[in-house]
Short mmCIF file of C-alpha atoms in Angstrom, two decimals:
data_model
loop_
_atom_site.label_atom_id
_atom_site.label_comp_id
_atom_site.label_asym_id
_atom_site.label_seq_id
_atom_site.Cartn_x
_atom_site.Cartn_y
_atom_site.Cartn_z
CA MET R 1 -12.40 29.79 91.23
CA PRO R 2 -13.66 32.73 93.31
CA LYS R 3 -15.10 30.24 96.00
CA PRO R 4 -11.92 28.52 97.32
CA ARG R 5 -10.61 32.15 97.25
CA GLU R 6 -13.56 32.79 99.80
CA GLY R 7 -13.26 29.89 101.75
CA SER R 8 -9.66 30.01 102.33
CA ALA R 9 -10.11 33.78 103.63
CA SER R 10 -13.06 32.76 105.72
CA PHE R 11 -10.48 30.06 106.86
CA TRP R 12 -7.80 32.89 107.65
CA ARG R 13 -10.43 34.89 109.30
CA GLU R 14 -11.71 32.20 111.84
CA ALA R 15 -7.98 31.07 112.87
CA GLY R 16 -7.04 34.64 113.30
CA ALA R 17 -9.93 34.49 115.37
CA ALA R 18 -9.32 31.51 117.28
CA PHE R 19 -5.88 32.90 117.80
CA ALA R 20 -7.34 36.03 119.54
CA LEU R 21 -9.33 34.61 121.56
CA LEU R 22 -6.82 31.91 123.04
CA PHE R 23 -4.33 34.86 123.95
CA ARG R 24 -6.77 36.62 125.28
CA SER R 25 -8.00 33.94 127.83
CA PRO R 26 -6.59 32.22 130.82
CA LEU R 27 -5.23 29.26 128.32
CA ALA R 28 -2.66 31.83 127.38
CA ILE R 29 -1.11 31.53 130.87
CA TYR R 30 -0.95 28.26 130.59
CA LEU R 31 0.80 28.37 127.00
CA LEU R 32 3.06 30.68 128.50
CA TYR R 33 3.91 28.41 131.88
CA ASN R 34 4.81 25.76 129.68
CA LEU R 35 7.12 27.46 126.68
CA THR R 36 8.54 29.67 129.64
CA PHE R 37 9.53 26.21 131.64
CA VAL R 38 11.27 24.71 128.25
CA THR R 39 12.74 27.57 127.72
CA SER R 40 14.40 28.53 131.00
CA LEU R 41 15.52 24.85 131.61
CA PHE R 42 17.43 25.09 128.18
CA ALA R 43 18.69 28.18 128.83
CA ILE R 44 20.17 27.64 132.25
CA TYR R 45 21.13 23.83 131.68
CA GLY R 46 21.70 23.86 127.29
CA ALA R 47 19.65 22.09 124.97
CA ASP R 48 19.97 18.78 126.22
CA ILE R 49 16.45 17.15 125.60
CA GLN R 50 17.41 14.15 127.47
CA GLY R 51 16.76 15.94 130.65
CA LEU R 52 13.01 16.07 129.90
CA ALA R 53 12.86 12.45 129.71
CA TYR R 54 10.70 10.96 132.37
CA LEU R 55 12.12 7.51 132.80
CA HIS R 56 16.52 8.42 133.43
CA SER R 57 18.64 6.67 135.69
CA ARG R 58 20.11 10.62 136.50
CA GLN R 59 18.25 12.07 139.72
CA ALA R 60 19.84 15.28 138.57
CA ASN R 61 17.58 15.91 135.74
CA LEU R 62 14.61 16.47 138.56
CA TRP R 63 16.32 18.54 140.57
CA ARG R 64 16.99 20.58 137.36
CA MET R 65 13.68 20.58 136.27
CA LEU R 66 12.49 21.73 139.96
CA THR R 67 14.88 24.74 139.84
CA VAL R 68 13.52 26.50 136.69
CA ILE R 69 9.99 26.21 138.58
CA ALA R 70 11.00 29.61 140.31
CA PRO R 71 11.80 31.45 137.25
CA THR R 72 8.96 30.33 135.60
CA ALA R 73 6.55 31.42 137.96
CA TRP R 74 7.99 34.78 138.11
CA VAL R 75 7.90 35.61 134.43
CA THR R 76 4.00 34.12 134.48
CA THR R 77 3.66 36.59 137.38
CA LEU R 78 5.01 39.38 135.60
CA VAL R 79 2.65 38.38 132.44
CA ILE R 80 -0.35 38.28 134.73
CA LEU R 81 0.38 42.02 136.19
CA LEU R 82 0.99 43.54 132.71
CA SER R 83 -1.75 41.91 130.77
CA ASP R 84 -4.08 43.46 132.68
CA PHE R 85 -1.91 47.00 133.18
CA GLU R 86 -5.27 49.06 133.32
CA ARG R 87 -6.70 47.41 136.09
CA ASN R 88 -3.61 46.72 138.05
CA ARG R 89 -2.50 50.36 137.60
CA SER R 90 -5.09 51.53 139.55
CA ALA R 91 -3.00 50.27 142.75
CA TRP R 92 -0.84 52.94 142.13
CA PRO R 93 -1.64 56.42 144.35
CA ARG R 94 -3.11 58.92 142.08
CA THR R 95 -1.81 62.17 144.49
CA PRO R 96 2.20 63.03 144.29
CA LYS R 97 2.41 62.76 147.73
CA GLY R 98 0.87 58.86 147.49
CA ARG R 99 3.48 58.26 145.05
CA MET R 100 6.39 59.49 146.95
CA THR R 101 5.42 57.41 149.80
CA VAL R 102 4.73 54.26 148.02
CA ALA R 103 9.00 55.12 146.21
CA LEU R 104 9.71 55.88 149.83
CA CYS R 105 8.61 52.35 151.23
CA ILE R 106 10.21 50.48 148.01
CA LEU R 107 13.57 52.11 148.12
CA LEU R 108 13.62 51.48 152.27
CA GLY R 109 12.30 47.94 151.93
CA LEU R 110 14.91 47.09 148.61
CA PRO R 111 17.96 46.41 150.89
CA ILE R 112 16.16 44.48 153.12
CA SER R 113 15.14 41.97 150.34
CA VAL R 114 18.32 41.78 148.53
CA LEU R 115 20.14 41.12 152.02
CA PRO R 116 19.86 37.41 151.72
CA LEU R 117 20.96 37.28 147.49
CA VAL R 118 24.35 39.59 148.75
CA ALA R 119 24.85 37.26 151.50
CA GLN R 120 25.17 34.13 149.26
CA TYR R 121 26.85 35.42 146.93
CA VAL R 122 29.23 36.80 149.43
CA ALA R 123 29.17 32.91 150.79
CA TRP R 124 30.08 31.55 147.63
CA ARG R 125 33.20 34.04 146.71
CA ASP R 126 34.74 33.08 150.00
CA SER R 127 33.95 28.93 149.75
CA PRO R 128 36.31 28.11 146.41
CA LEU R 129 34.38 24.56 146.98
CA MET R 130 31.02 25.74 146.33
CA ALA R 131 32.01 28.58 143.70
CA ALA R 132 33.69 24.97 141.54
CA ALA R 133 30.17 23.18 142.44
CA VAL R 134 28.20 25.98 141.18
CA SER R 135 30.60 25.92 137.82
CA SER R 136 29.69 22.02 137.15
CA VAL R 137 26.27 22.18 138.23
CA LEU R 138 25.58 25.47 135.95
CA PRO R 139 27.24 24.36 132.20
CA GLY R 140 29.01 27.47 130.50
CA SER R 141 31.30 30.03 130.90
CA SER R 142 29.41 32.71 132.98
CA PRO R 143 27.47 30.41 135.61
CA HIS R 144 27.11 33.43 138.01
CA LEU R 145 25.84 35.42 135.36
CA LYS R 146 22.93 32.81 134.90
CA MET R 147 22.13 33.28 138.78
CA LEU R 148 22.50 36.40 138.33
CA ILE R 149 19.67 37.36 135.99
CA THR R 150 17.62 34.86 137.28
CA ASN R 151 17.70 36.70 140.84
CA MET R 152 16.84 39.65 139.16
CA LEU R 153 14.15 38.89 137.37
CA GLY R 154 12.58 37.53 140.69
CA LEU R 155 13.70 40.66 142.93
CA MET R 156 11.95 43.00 139.93
CA THR R 157 8.82 40.65 139.99
CA ALA R 158 8.34 41.01 144.15
CA THR R 159 9.01 44.71 143.62
CA LEU R 160 6.31 44.81 141.62
CA LEU R 161 4.20 42.82 143.76
CA ALA R 162 5.16 45.09 146.98
CA SER R 163 4.16 48.24 144.92
CA GLY R 164 0.81 47.05 144.43
CA VAL R 165 0.25 46.31 148.34
CA ILE R 166 1.71 49.21 149.20
CA GLY R 167 -0.11 51.31 146.66
CA VAL R 168 -3.05 49.68 147.75
CA HIS R 169 -2.43 50.73 151.50
CA THR R 170 -1.48 53.95 150.83
CA GLN R 171 -4.85 54.95 149.04
CA LEU R 172 -6.58 53.19 151.90
CA ARG R 173 -5.05 55.63 154.48
CA GLU R 174 -5.40 58.78 151.96
CA ARG R 175 -9.06 57.81 152.10
CA LEU R 176 -9.37 57.36 155.79
CA PRO R 177 -9.52 60.83 156.76
CA GLU R 178 -12.14 61.97 154.38
CA LEU R 179 -14.44 59.24 155.23
CA LYS R 180 -13.77 59.79 159.21
CA GLN R 181 -14.64 63.73 159.12
CA ARG R 182 -17.44 63.22 156.98
CA THR R 183 -20.76 64.13 158.58
CA SER R 184 -23.56 64.03 156.19
CA PRO R 185 -24.36 60.89 153.89
CA SER R 186 -22.77 60.57 150.34
CA SER R 187 -25.64 60.50 147.74
CA PRO R 188 -26.55 56.87 146.46
CA GLY R 189 -24.18 57.22 143.43
CA ALA R 190 -21.28 58.70 144.84
CA LEU R 191 -21.48 55.71 147.91
CA ASP R 192 -21.83 53.15 145.02
CA GLU R 193 -18.57 54.41 143.53
CA GLU R 194 -16.66 54.55 146.70
CA VAL R 195 -18.00 50.64 147.01
CA ARG R 196 -16.95 49.69 143.60
CA TRP R 197 -13.65 51.38 144.33
CA TYR R 198 -13.18 49.71 147.84
CA GLN R 199 -14.50 46.18 146.03
CA GLN R 200 -11.53 46.92 143.08
CA GLN R 201 -8.93 47.34 146.04
CA GLU R 202 -9.79 44.34 147.92
CA SER R 203 -9.58 42.39 144.78
CA LEU R 204 -5.83 43.98 144.23
CA LEU R 205 -4.82 42.99 147.47
CA LYS R 206 -6.27 39.34 147.37
CA GLN R 207 -4.39 38.95 144.20
CA SER R 208 -1.18 40.17 145.16
CA LEU R 209 -1.28 37.97 147.92
CA ALA R 210 -1.98 34.98 145.89
CA LEU R 211 0.87 36.10 143.47
CA CYS R 212 3.15 36.86 146.61
CA SER R 213 2.53 33.03 147.70
CA ILE R 214 3.09 31.44 144.57
CA THR R 215 6.23 33.53 144.66
CA ILE R 216 7.77 32.21 147.56
CA GLY R 217 6.45 29.18 147.17
CA SER R 218 8.72 28.37 143.82
CA SER R 219 11.40 30.19 145.54
CA ILE R 220 11.54 27.72 148.35
CA LEU R 221 11.28 24.49 145.90
CA SER R 222 13.96 25.90 143.44
CA VAL R 223 16.13 26.64 146.21
CA GLY R 224 15.87 23.17 147.85
CA ALA R 225 16.55 21.73 144.56
CA MET R 226 19.33 23.32 144.00
CA ARG R 227 20.87 22.94 147.38
CA ASN R 228 20.70 19.13 146.31
CA LEU R 229 22.21 19.74 143.03
CA LEU R 230 25.14 21.36 144.65
CA ASN R 231 25.31 18.61 147.19
CA GLN R 232 25.84 15.83 144.60
CA SER R 233 28.91 18.15 142.96
CA ILE R 234 30.27 18.55 146.33
CA SER R 235 32.60 15.45 147.22
CA THR R 236 33.50 16.11 151.25
CA PRO R 237 30.47 15.45 153.18
CA THR R 238 31.08 17.62 155.79
CA GLU R 239 30.79 20.44 153.28
CA ALA R 240 27.30 19.82 152.31
CA LEU R 241 24.70 22.19 152.40
CA THR R 242 21.65 21.49 155.01
CA THR R 243 18.30 22.47 155.22
CA ALA R 244 18.35 25.02 157.75
CA PRO R 245 19.27 27.99 155.41
CA VAL R 246 16.83 26.81 153.10
CA LEU R 247 13.85 26.80 155.77
CA GLY R 248 15.35 30.69 156.68
CA TYR R 249 15.01 31.39 153.19
CA GLY R 250 10.97 30.56 153.36
CA ILE R 251 10.82 32.01 157.03
CA TYR R 252 12.37 35.38 155.58
CA TYR R 253 10.63 36.40 153.03
CA THR R 254 7.44 34.87 154.52
CA GLY R 255 7.97 37.34 157.31
CA LEU R 256 8.39 40.22 154.83
CA VAL R 257 5.21 39.60 152.86
CA ALA R 258 3.29 39.26 156.47
CA SER R 259 4.90 42.96 157.61
CA ILE R 260 3.50 44.41 154.16
CA TYR R 261 0.28 42.83 154.20
CA LEU R 262 -1.10 43.22 157.75
CA PRO R 263 -0.97 46.57 157.76
CA ALA R 264 -2.68 46.76 154.38
CA HIS R 265 -5.24 44.76 155.30
CA LYS R 266 -5.97 46.52 158.54
CA SER R 267 -6.35 49.89 156.87
CA LEU R 268 -8.66 47.79 154.07
CA LYS R 269 -11.06 46.95 157.26
CA ASP R 270 -10.66 50.36 158.05
CA VAL R 271 -12.36 51.94 155.22
CA GLY R 272 -14.18 49.10 154.71
CA ASN R 273 -15.95 49.75 158.24
CA LEU R 274 -16.82 53.52 157.71
CA LEU R 275 -18.48 52.02 154.37
CA VAL R 276 -20.78 50.09 156.29
CA GLU R 277 -21.85 53.05 158.70
CA GLN R 278 -22.31 55.28 155.21
CA LEU R 279 -24.71 51.79 154.09
CA LEU R 280 -26.60 51.88 156.97
CA GLN R 281 -27.40 55.39 156.86
CA GLN R 282 -28.90 55.07 153.27
CA SER R 283 -30.35 51.94 154.52
CA PRO R 284 -34.17 52.36 152.93
CA GLY R 285 -36.12 51.81 156.09
CA ASN R 286 -34.58 52.71 159.29
CA PRO R 287 -34.00 49.66 161.80
CA THR R 288 -36.27 49.97 164.63
CA THR R 289 -34.54 47.19 166.88
CA TRP R 290 -30.79 46.09 167.74
CA LYS R 291 -31.73 43.07 166.30
CA GLN R 292 -32.36 44.39 162.42
CA ARG R 293 -29.25 47.02 162.58
CA TYR R 294 -27.40 43.88 163.63
CA GLU R 295 -29.10 41.86 160.61
CA GLU R 296 -28.52 44.86 158.04
CA GLN R 297 -24.77 45.98 159.46
CA GLN R 298 -23.70 41.71 158.71
CA ALA R 299 -25.14 41.90 155.54
CA ALA R 300 -23.25 44.76 154.54
CA ARG R 301 -20.37 43.67 156.06
CA ALA R 302 -20.61 40.36 154.55
CA TRP R 303 -21.32 41.98 150.97
CA LEU R 304 -17.90 44.23 151.57
CA GLY R 305 -16.11 40.97 152.53
CA LEU R 306 -15.45 42.06 156.29
CA GLN R 307 -16.16 38.60 157.65
CA GLY R 308 -12.71 37.16 157.30
CA SER R 309 -9.59 38.27 159.51
CA ALA R 310 -5.81 38.81 158.03
CA LEU R 311 -4.63 35.68 159.60
CA GLN R 312 -7.39 33.89 157.33
CA ASP R 313 -6.43 35.66 154.50
CA ILE R 314 -2.69 34.71 154.62
CA GLN R 315 -3.90 30.85 155.17
CA GLN R 316 -5.86 31.14 152.24
CA GLY R 317 -3.18 32.70 149.64
CA LEU R 318 -0.82 29.99 151.63
CA SER R 319 -3.38 27.07 150.66
CA VAL R 320 -2.49 27.81 147.15
CA LEU R 321 0.71 26.05 147.46
CA THR R 322 -0.40 23.19 149.01
CA PRO R 323 0.27 20.38 146.07
CA LEU R 324 3.89 21.92 146.71
CA LEU R 325 4.26 21.09 150.40
CA ALA R 326 5.36 17.14 149.81
CA SER R 327 7.37 18.25 147.04
CA ILE R 328 9.27 20.83 149.52
CA SER R 329 9.57 18.71 152.37
CA SER R 330 10.97 16.06 149.95
CA LEU R 331 13.19 18.35 149.40
CA ILE R 332 14.59 19.96 152.36
CA LEU R 333 14.55 16.58 154.37
CA GLY R 334 15.92 14.67 151.77
CA PRO R 335 20.14 13.39 151.41
CA GLY R 336 22.59 15.90 153.19
CA GLY R 337 20.01 17.18 155.86
#
């Protein structure tokens, strides 16, 4: 009987290796997203399996599914940030001055980020009709608690992303004076280390921009879907919610992302240009003509990713949301707009 035992042990070893490979690969994000989506849908609207039916007479089922896209995206973003903790931790400044700078920026910017959420709760408190509509849309004894928890989750995600961008920006600003005051070329090993550090910061900055774009896009989609749900519960046409606040919501937070990212991108370019000069000084053969120097400079700039502009990076980040644009337009331009 030893053979079956050996075969069983081998099977469980292979199964364990397969699970380990699965949860350490990008497939884990796919599984997490789907699991979080279904869990959020049931937690917010109740365990009604009919809500997932693709042929159903109730249009509200579609709006309900779209409202949980935002919390699902936020949870997925948090897992992405925490799963690669060692890499993302490099965005946090190493010096006490840098850490205090990041903390101060977050504390000063937090009220601006929370302001639309506070304004929304104040508006609902002063409108009994809207409070009743929210209670009818979100089943259970504490609908406002559900929305508060959801908004706090989004705020936590946005704070972590903003901290990453500000942390990278702070480190770049701390490195700039050192590079400007350097009179002699660095050793090849030290320069290679600086280039690797720069490319890591550039990667972190672009990752934060992409995740911010996903966060904003999913939020606009969910807010538009919630608007349609509330309008279905409001019996008075004059009290129906319009599309203007939804558009204003998207513009407001897009402006916040741009105000954080553009200065960081400018500092990234400044550090990159100084590193280009260091690389040209260590070139094996000094260029004899302006054309050769220009070609080497352009090659170094391309290697460090200095060819694109900040606007192009923002456009690339927003292009992640292209598949959602049709859905967003149908929501914000739908009935009651």
